Coordinates of C-alpha atoms and ligand atoms in Angstrom, one line a residue:
M1 CA 0.0 0.0 0.0
G2 CA 2.0 3.0 -1.2
W3 CA 1.4 6.7 -0.7
K4 CA 0.0 7.0 -4.3
R5 CA -3.4 5.8 -3.2
H6 CA -3.4 8.4 -0.5
E7 CA -2.4 11.1 -2.9
A8 CA -5.5 10.6 -5.0
E9 CA -7.7 10.5 -2.0
D10 CA -5.8 13.4 -0.7
A11 CA -6.9 15.7 -3.5
A12 CA -10.5 14.5 -3.2
T13 CA -10.5 15.1 0.5
A14 CA -8.9 18.5 0.2
Q15 CA -11.7 19.3 -2.3
R16 CA -14.3 18.1 0.1
I17 CA -12.9 20.0 3.0
L18 CA -12.6 23.1 0.9
K19 CA -16.2 22.8 -0.3
H20 CA -17.5 22.0 3.2
G21 CA -15.6 24.8 4.6
S22 CA -17.0 27.4 2.2
N23 CA -20.5 26.2 2.7
I24 CA -20.0 26.6 6.4
D25 CA -18.7 30.1 5.9
R26 CA -21.8 31.0 4.0
R27 CA -24.0 29.5 6.5
S28 CA -22.2 31.4 9.2
L29 CA -23.3 34.6 7.7
F30 CA -26.8 33.8 8.6
V31 CA -26.6 32.1 12.0
S32 CA -24.6 32.2 15.2
A33 CA -22.2 29.4 15.9
A34 CA -24.6 28.1 18.5
A35 CA -27.3 27.5 16.0
F36 CA -25.1 25.4 13.6
G37 CA -26.2 22.1 14.9
A38 CA -29.8 22.7 13.8
L39 CA -29.0 24.4 10.6
A40 CA -26.4 22.0 9.3
A41 CA -29.2 19.6 8.6
A42 CA -31.1 22.0 6.3
P43 CA -30.0 21.2 2.7
A44 CA -31.6 24.3 1.3
V45 CA -29.2 26.5 3.2
A46 CA -26.2 24.2 2.8
Q47 CA -26.6 24.5 -1.0
A48 CA -27.0 28.2 -1.1
P49 CA -25.4 29.7 -4.2
A50 CA -21.8 30.9 -3.9
A51 CA -22.8 34.5 -4.5
A52 CA -25.1 34.6 -1.5
P53 CA -26.8 38.0 -1.7
A54 CA -27.0 38.3 2.0
A55 CA -23.2 38.7 2.4
P56 CA -22.6 41.6 4.8
A57 CA -20.9 44.6 3.4
A58 CA -18.6 45.2 6.3
P59 CA -15.5 42.9 6.4
A60 CA -16.4 41.5 9.8
A61 CA -14.3 38.6 11.0
P62 CA -16.0 35.5 9.5
A63 CA -17.9 33.6 12.2
R64 CA -16.0 30.4 12.6
R65 CA -17.1 26.9 13.3
I66 CA -15.7 25.8 16.6
I67 CA -15.6 22.1 15.5
V68 CA -15.6 21.5 11.8
K69 CA -17.4 18.1 11.7
D70 CA -21.1 18.2 12.2
D71 CA -23.0 16.7 15.1
S72 CA -25.0 14.1 13.2
R73 CA -22.7 11.3 14.3
V74 CA -21.2 12.6 17.5
L75 CA -22.4 13.7 20.9
N76 CA -22.2 17.4 21.6
I77 CA -21.0 17.7 25.2
G78 CA -19.7 21.2 25.0
A79 CA -18.4 24.0 22.8
T80 CA -15.0 22.5 21.8
V81 CA -15.7 18.8 22.6
R82 CA -17.6 16.0 20.9
S83 CA -17.9 12.5 22.3
G84 CA -18.5 9.3 20.4
N85 CA -22.0 7.8 20.2
Y86 CA -20.5 4.6 21.5
W87 CA -24.0 3.0 21.9
N88 CA -24.1 3.0 18.1
F89 CA -20.6 1.6 17.6
T90 CA -20.5 -1.7 15.7
T91 CA -17.3 -1.5 13.7
F92 CA -13.7 -2.4 14.6
M93 CA -12.4 0.8 13.1
T94 CA -14.1 4.1 14.0
P95 CA -15.1 6.2 11.0
V96 CA -13.6 9.7 11.2
E97 CA -17.1 11.3 11.3
E98 CA -17.8 9.2 14.4
F99 CA -14.5 9.9 16.2
Y100 CA -14.6 12.0 19.3
V101 CA -13.0 15.4 19.3
R102 CA -11.2 16.9 22.3
N103 CA -10.0 20.5 21.8
H104 CA -9.0 22.9 24.4
Y105 CA -9.7 25.7 21.9
P106 CA -11.7 25.9 18.7
T107 CA -10.3 23.8 15.8
P108 CA -7.8 25.9 14.0
T109 CA -8.1 25.6 10.2
A110 CA -5.9 26.5 7.3
E111 CA -8.3 29.3 6.4
Q112 CA -7.5 31.1 9.7
K113 CA -3.9 30.0 10.3
A114 CA -1.4 30.2 7.5
E115 CA 0.9 27.8 9.2
L116 CA -1.6 25.0 8.8
V117 CA -1.7 25.4 5.0
R118 CA 0.0 22.3 3.8
D119 CA 2.6 23.9 1.7
R120 CA 3.5 26.3 4.4
W121 CA 3.4 24.0 7.4
R122 CA 6.8 23.3 9.0
L123 CA 7.9 21.0 11.7
K124 CA 11.0 22.2 13.7
V125 CA 13.1 19.5 15.4
H126 CA 15.6 21.0 17.7
G127 CA 16.7 21.4 21.4
A128 CA 19.7 21.1 23.6
S129 CA 19.9 17.4 23.1
V130 CA 19.7 17.5 19.3
E131 CA 22.9 17.2 17.3
R132 CA 21.5 18.1 13.9
P133 CA 18.5 20.4 14.2
F134 CA 16.3 20.4 11.1
D135 CA 12.9 21.6 10.0
I136 CA 10.8 19.9 7.4
G137 CA 7.7 20.6 5.3
Y138 CA 4.7 18.4 4.6
E139 CA 5.9 17.0 1.3
D140 CA 9.3 16.1 2.6
L141 CA 7.8 14.5 5.8
L142 CA 5.7 12.2 3.6
K143 CA 8.9 11.2 1.8
M144 CA 10.4 9.9 5.0
P145 CA 9.8 6.2 5.9
S146 CA 6.4 5.8 7.5
R147 CA 4.4 3.1 9.2
T148 CA 0.8 2.5 10.1
I149 CA -0.6 1.3 13.4
I150 CA -4.1 0.5 14.4
A151 CA -4.7 1.9 17.9
T152 CA -7.3 3.4 20.1
M153 CA -7.1 7.0 21.2
E154 CA -8.9 7.9 24.4
C155 CA -9.2 11.1 26.3
H156 CA -8.2 11.0 29.9
G157 CA -11.6 12.4 30.8
N158 CA -13.5 9.5 29.2
G159 CA -15.7 7.9 31.9
R160 CA -15.7 11.0 34.1
T161 CA -19.5 10.4 34.2
L162 CA -18.9 7.3 36.3
F163 CA -17.7 9.4 39.3
W164 CA -21.1 11.1 39.3
E165 CA -23.4 8.3 38.4
Q166 CA -21.9 5.5 40.5
G167 CA -18.9 6.8 42.4
G168 CA -20.8 8.8 44.9
F169 CA -19.2 12.1 43.9
T170 CA -20.9 15.3 43.0
A171 CA -20.1 18.2 40.6
K172 CA -18.5 19.9 43.6
D173 CA -16.0 17.0 43.9
V174 CA -15.3 16.3 40.2
S175 CA -15.6 18.8 37.4
G176 CA -15.2 18.6 33.6
G177 CA -17.0 17.5 30.5
N178 CA -19.7 14.8 30.6
W179 CA -18.2 12.4 28.1
V180 CA -20.2 9.4 29.2
L181 CA -18.2 6.6 27.7
G182 CA -17.6 7.8 24.2
A183 CA -14.3 9.7 24.3
I184 CA -12.5 6.8 22.6
G185 CA -12.2 5.6 19.0
Q186 CA -9.9 3.4 17.0
A187 CA -8.2 4.4 13.8
E188 CA -5.4 3.4 11.5
W189 CA -2.7 6.1 12.0
Q190 CA 0.0 6.6 9.4
Y191 CA 3.1 8.3 10.7
V192 CA 6.8 8.9 10.5
P193 CA 8.1 7.0 13.6
M194 CA 10.1 8.9 16.2
S195 CA 12.9 6.4 15.5
E196 CA 13.3 8.0 12.1
I197 CA 13.0 11.6 13.5
F198 CA 15.6 10.8 16.1
A199 CA 18.0 9.1 13.6
R200 CA 17.9 12.2 11.4
A201 CA 18.3 14.6 14.3
G202 CA 20.9 12.7 16.3
I203 CA 20.0 12.6 20.0
K204 CA 22.7 13.2 22.6
P205 CA 23.0 10.8 25.5
D206 CA 21.9 13.5 27.9
A207 CA 18.3 13.7 26.5
V208 CA 15.6 13.8 29.3
T209 CA 12.5 15.3 27.7
V210 CA 10.7 15.3 24.3
L211 CA 8.3 18.2 24.1
F212 CA 5.6 17.9 21.5
W213 CA 4.4 21.4 20.8
S214 CA 1.7 23.0 18.7
G215 CA 1.2 26.6 19.7
V216 CA -1.3 27.0 16.9
D217 CA -4.6 26.6 18.6
G218 CA -3.5 28.0 22.0
N219 CA -0.2 29.1 23.4
D220 CA 0.0 26.4 26.0
M221 CA -0.6 23.3 24.0
G222 CA 2.5 21.3 24.5
R223 CA 3.1 17.9 26.1
P224 CA 6.4 16.8 27.5
M225 CA 7.2 13.1 27.6
P226 CA 10.2 11.5 29.2
Y227 CA 12.8 10.8 26.4
S228 CA 13.2 7.2 27.7
E229 CA 9.5 6.6 27.2
V230 CA 9.5 7.8 23.7
A231 CA 12.8 6.0 22.9
T232 CA 11.5 2.6 24.1
R233 CA 8.5 2.9 21.8
A234 CA 10.1 4.9 19.1
D235 CA 8.6 2.8 16.3
D236 CA 5.1 3.1 17.8
I237 CA 5.0 6.8 18.5
G238 CA 5.2 9.2 15.6
V239 CA 4.4 12.2 13.5
C240 CA 1.1 11.4 12.0
F241 CA -0.4 12.7 8.7
A242 CA -3.2 10.2 7.9
M243 CA -6.1 8.6 9.7
N244 CA -7.9 5.6 8.3
G245 CA -6.1 6.1 5.0
N246 CA -6.9 9.7 4.4
P247 CA -5.2 13.0 5.3
L248 CA -6.0 14.2 8.7
T249 CA -9.1 16.4 8.9
P250 CA -9.0 19.8 10.7
D251 CA -10.6 18.6 13.9
H252 CA -8.0 15.8 14.2
G253 CA -5.0 17.9 13.7
A254 CA -4.5 18.6 10.0
P255 CA -2.1 18.7 8.5
V256 CA 0.1 16.8 11.0
R257 CA -0.3 15.6 14.6
I258 CA 1.6 13.4 17.1
V259 CA 0.2 10.0 17.9
V260 CA 1.2 8.3 21.2
P261 CA -0.7 4.9 21.2
G262 CA -2.0 3.9 24.6
W263 CA -1.4 7.1 26.5
G264 CA -4.2 9.5 27.3
G265 CA -5.0 11.6 24.3
T266 CA -3.3 14.7 25.5
A267 CA 0.1 13.3 24.5
S268 CA -1.1 13.2 20.9
I269 CA -0.6 16.9 20.2
K270 CA -2.6 18.0 17.2
W271 CA -1.5 20.7 14.7
V272 CA 2.1 20.0 15.8
T273 CA 4.8 22.5 14.7
E274 CA 7.7 21.6 17.0
I275 CA 9.5 18.7 18.6
R276 CA 12.1 19.8 21.2
V277 CA 14.4 17.3 22.8
T278 CA 16.2 18.7 25.8
N279 CA 18.3 17.7 28.8
K280 CA 16.0 19.2 31.4
R281 CA 12.6 18.2 32.7
V282 CA 10.0 20.5 31.3
W283 CA 6.8 21.7 33.0
T284 CA 3.8 23.0 31.0
R285 CA 0.2 23.5 31.9
L286 CA -0.8 20.0 30.8
N287 CA 1.7 18.2 33.1
T288 CA 1.3 20.4 36.2
K289 CA -2.3 21.2 36.7
G290 CA -4.0 20.6 33.4
E291 CA -4.5 16.8 32.8
V292 CA -3.2 15.4 36.1
Y293 CA -4.5 13.3 39.0
L294 CA -5.5 15.7 41.8
G295 CA -6.8 14.1 45.0
P296 CA -6.0 13.0 48.5
T297 CA -4.3 9.8 47.3
Y298 CA -2.1 11.4 44.7
A299 CA 1.2 13.1 45.4
A300 CA 2.5 15.9 43.3
P301 CA 5.7 14.9 41.5
E302 CA 9.0 16.2 42.7
H303 CA 10.8 18.9 40.7
G304 CA 14.5 19.9 40.6
P305 CA 16.5 23.1 40.5
D306 CA 17.5 22.6 36.9
D307 CA 13.9 22.0 35.6
E308 CA 12.5 24.2 32.9
F309 CA 9.2 26.0 33.3
L310 CA 7.4 27.3 30.3
P311 CA 6.1 30.9 30.4
G312 CA 3.3 31.3 32.9
I313 CA 4.1 28.1 34.8
T314 CA 5.9 27.9 38.1
A315 CA 6.8 25.2 40.6
A316 CA 3.7 26.1 42.6
D317 CA 1.6 24.9 39.7
I318 CA 2.8 21.3 40.0
K319 CA -0.3 19.8 41.6
G320 CA -0.4 16.1 40.7
P321 CA 1.0 13.3 38.5
M322 CA 0.1 13.4 34.8
V323 CA -2.0 10.6 33.3
T324 CA 0.0 8.4 31.1
W325 CA -1.2 4.9 30.1
M326 CA -5.0 4.5 29.9
P327 CA -6.1 1.6 32.2
P328 CA -8.2 -1.5 31.2
K329 CA -11.8 -0.5 30.4
S330 CA -14.9 -1.9 28.9
T331 CA -18.3 -0.7 27.8
L332 CA -21.5 -2.2 26.5
T333 CA -23.0 -0.5 23.5
V334 CA -25.8 0.8 25.7
P335 CA -26.3 4.4 26.7
L336 CA -25.5 4.9 30.3
V337 CA -28.5 6.2 32.4
L338 CA -27.8 9.8 33.5
E339 CA -29.3 10.5 36.9
K340 CA -26.7 12.4 38.9
S341 CA -24.5 14.0 36.2
P342 CA -24.4 17.8 36.4
S343 CA -25.5 18.0 32.7
V344 CA -27.0 15.8 30.0
P345 CA -25.4 16.3 26.6
S346 CA -27.7 18.1 24.2
N347 CA -28.2 15.3 21.7
Y348 CA -28.0 12.3 24.1
P349 CA -30.5 9.6 23.2
L350 CA -31.9 9.5 26.8
K351 CA -33.4 12.2 28.9
R352 CA -32.2 12.6 32.5
D353 CA -33.4 9.6 34.5
E354 CA -34.6 7.8 31.4
W355 CA -33.6 4.1 31.1
P356 CA -32.8 2.5 27.7
K357 CA -35.4 -0.1 26.6
L358 CA -34.8 -3.5 25.2
S359 CA -37.4 -6.1 24.1
A360 CA -37.8 -9.2 26.2
G361 CA -36.4 -12.5 24.8
Q362 CA -33.0 -13.8 23.5
Q363 CA -30.7 -10.8 23.0
T364 CA -27.0 -10.6 22.0
M365 CA -25.4 -8.0 24.1
R366 CA -22.3 -6.3 22.6
G367 CA -19.5 -4.2 23.8
Y368 CA -15.9 -3.0 23.5
A369 CA -12.9 -3.6 25.8
W370 CA -9.4 -2.2 25.7
A371 CA -6.2 -2.2 27.8
P372 CA -3.5 -0.6 25.7
Q373 CA -0.6 -1.1 28.1
H374 CA -0.7 -4.9 28.1
G375 CA -3.7 -5.9 25.9
V376 CA -7.1 -7.4 26.8
N377 CA -7.0 -10.9 28.2
T378 CA -10.6 -11.5 29.2
V379 CA -13.9 -9.7 29.4
E380 CA -16.6 -10.7 31.9
Y381 CA -20.1 -9.6 32.6
R382 CA -22.6 -10.1 35.3
I383 CA -26.3 -9.5 35.4
D384 CA -28.1 -8.1 38.5
G385 CA -25.2 -8.8 40.7
G386 CA -25.0 -12.5 39.8
P387 CA -21.8 -14.5 39.1
W388 CA -19.2 -13.1 36.7
Q389 CA -19.3 -14.9 33.3
R390 CA -17.0 -14.9 30.3
A391 CA -18.0 -12.8 27.3
T392 CA -16.9 -14.0 23.9
I393 CA -14.1 -11.9 22.4
Q394 CA -14.6 -11.3 18.6
Q395 CA -11.8 -11.3 16.0
P396 CA -9.9 -9.2 15.1
N397 CA -7.8 -8.8 18.1
L398 CA -4.6 -7.2 16.9
G399 CA -2.6 -6.8 20.0
R400 CA -2.4 -4.5 22.9
Y401 CA -3.1 -1.2 21.2
T402 CA -6.4 -2.3 19.7
W403 CA -9.7 -2.7 21.4
V404 CA -11.7 -5.9 21.0
R405 CA -15.4 -6.3 20.5
F406 CA -17.2 -8.8 22.7
T407 CA -20.7 -10.4 22.9
F408 CA -22.7 -12.5 25.2
P409 CA -26.2 -13.9 25.0
W410 CA -28.9 -12.7 27.4
D411 CA -32.4 -14.1 27.9
A412 CA -33.9 -10.7 28.8
K413 CA -36.9 -10.9 31.2
A414 CA -39.2 -8.0 31.6
G415 CA -38.2 -5.6 34.3
K416 CA -35.4 -3.4 35.3
H417 CA -31.8 -4.8 35.2
T418 CA -28.2 -3.8 35.7
I419 CA -25.4 -5.3 33.6
E420 CA -21.7 -4.8 34.6
T421 CA -18.7 -5.4 32.4
R422 CA -15.1 -6.0 33.5
T423 CA -11.8 -6.3 31.5
T424 CA -8.7 -8.1 32.8
D425 CA -5.5 -7.3 30.9
N426 CA -2.5 -9.6 30.1
A427 CA -0.7 -8.4 33.3
G428 CA -3.6 -9.7 35.4
V429 CA -5.0 -6.2 36.2
S430 CA -8.9 -6.1 36.4
Q431 CA -11.2 -3.1 36.4
P432 CA -12.0 -2.2 40.1
E433 CA -15.3 -1.5 41.7
Q434 CA -14.3 2.1 42.5
I435 CA -11.4 4.3 42.0
P436 CA -10.2 7.0 44.4
L437 CA -11.4 10.6 43.9
N438 CA -9.5 12.8 41.5
T439 CA -11.1 16.1 41.1
L440 CA -10.5 16.5 37.4
G441 CA -12.2 13.2 36.8
M442 CA -9.3 11.5 35.0
A443 CA -9.2 7.9 33.8
N444 CA -12.2 6.4 35.6
W445 CA -11.8 2.7 34.8
S446 CA -14.2 1.4 37.4
I447 CA -16.6 -1.4 36.4
P448 CA -19.5 0.4 34.6
K449 CA -23.1 -0.4 35.5
F450 CA -25.6 -0.3 32.6
K451 CA -29.2 0.0 33.6
I452 CA -31.6 -1.5 31.1
E453 CA -35.4 -1.7 31.2
V454 CA -36.7 -4.8 29.4
V455 CA -40.2 -4.5 28.1
Ligands
MTE1 N1 -2.9 21.2 19.9 C1 -3.7 20.4 20.6 N2 -3.5 19.1 20.6 C2 -4.4 18.3 21.3 C3 -5.4 18.9 22.0 C4 -5.7 20.2 21.9 O1 -6.6 20.8 22.5 N3 -4.8 21.0 21.2 N4 -6.2 18.0 22.8 C5 -5.6 16.8 23.2 C6 -6.5 15.9 23.9 S1 -6.9 16.3 25.5 C7 -7.0 14.7 23.3 S2 -7.9 13.6 24.2 C8 -6.7 14.4 21.9 C9 -7.9 14.2 21.1 O2 -7.7 13.9 19.8 P1 -8.9 13.9 18.8 O3 -9.6 15.2 19.0 O4 -8.3 13.7 17.4 O5 -9.8 12.8 19.1 O6 -5.9 15.5 21.3 C10 -4.9 16.1 22.1 N5 -4.1 17.0 21.3
MO2 MO1 -8.0 14.5 26.4

């Protein structure tokens, strides 16, 4: 499978994005960003002629779409965040249109940011521990040796909902977006591995930190990783330019992002412009107070006198350890009942307190399980607090970075039921009943409880 195929699709996709983008801009003349969800479905508006007569005379800044993909196949949980409709998932690979989006800022596009135009985009590889600093454009990056990997990507905040719904915590204890269980998807990522980047740059033996940096969407979007961690997985981690065989779309980091399989999504910096390898530990917002475990059982990491603090960050900001590997998890393809969450996403299929309904009789229950650090070993389920039973894991099961689909039969009797699911990974670690409080609601991997009304 050469790049040729991609090039053809590349042009088609670019056309699509361009067309899509210009339709959106025309629509944005008529409605506020908040009304887009409703309007995007109206074909009459979407097909408005190019020379729309209602164009305003004043060169006002064009209203911008905060997320480029529309909401028809994702869950709108907030202005810059879309979760996956995981209760509808059936496929092994997640289509891009169904893939969650987690932005700290609006999606930056090539229309607004010249540095994201493919021909102008540059990646700078430099730093105190780099022997031969270089910078590279899109076309030349694509000429470097690349690999593909099928891997899940999951936001640290996925499952935060479980703290509220079944952890006994309130919105005062835990705050953040209500992802339910959909801030995960699986794609085929094509990337230039870090092994190639390092070989070209020449890394000095004193390297301590690899800082993946964007700076395009916001001035604090950088994620430091220990050099040793990147070096031990230097073929798996990389500079990614395609998702499911097509160029990245704006929401997923076009033209180029980082992909760090298995670690919480923050490490996979989108709209990447810079990789800095340095001999110091580096502190940014994301690894001090941004995407860290904050709570009574978590100790803030130590820092040293030689550490580097990026502008605006001081030692006092170091509040807790950063989330790294995502733990073993599982979900049924059933929407979770929302009774105690501070909010219900606007296009969630259930109203607050509403239970999903299933017809009585023989049912095949389905779900997904993942455990990227060691791989899924078994998936179990239990009904109404009964004994744990083995679910059947479906093929394909392509190793630790991929999720698996599972099924089990259920003779569903009328009434209200609760089904729980539990993954055990290849290191013998099983999902726990509860996890300790962390106030940002990171990485809740407790056994989920799915309430179902059989009718
Ligand atoms: N530049 C930049 N990179 C980013 C983010 C961001 O807001 N800005 N969000 C991160 C987070 S928290 C996650 S979970 C993943 C989400 O990737 P996706 O939106 O492609 O699913 O991107 C990461 N990379
Ligand atoms: Mo995230």
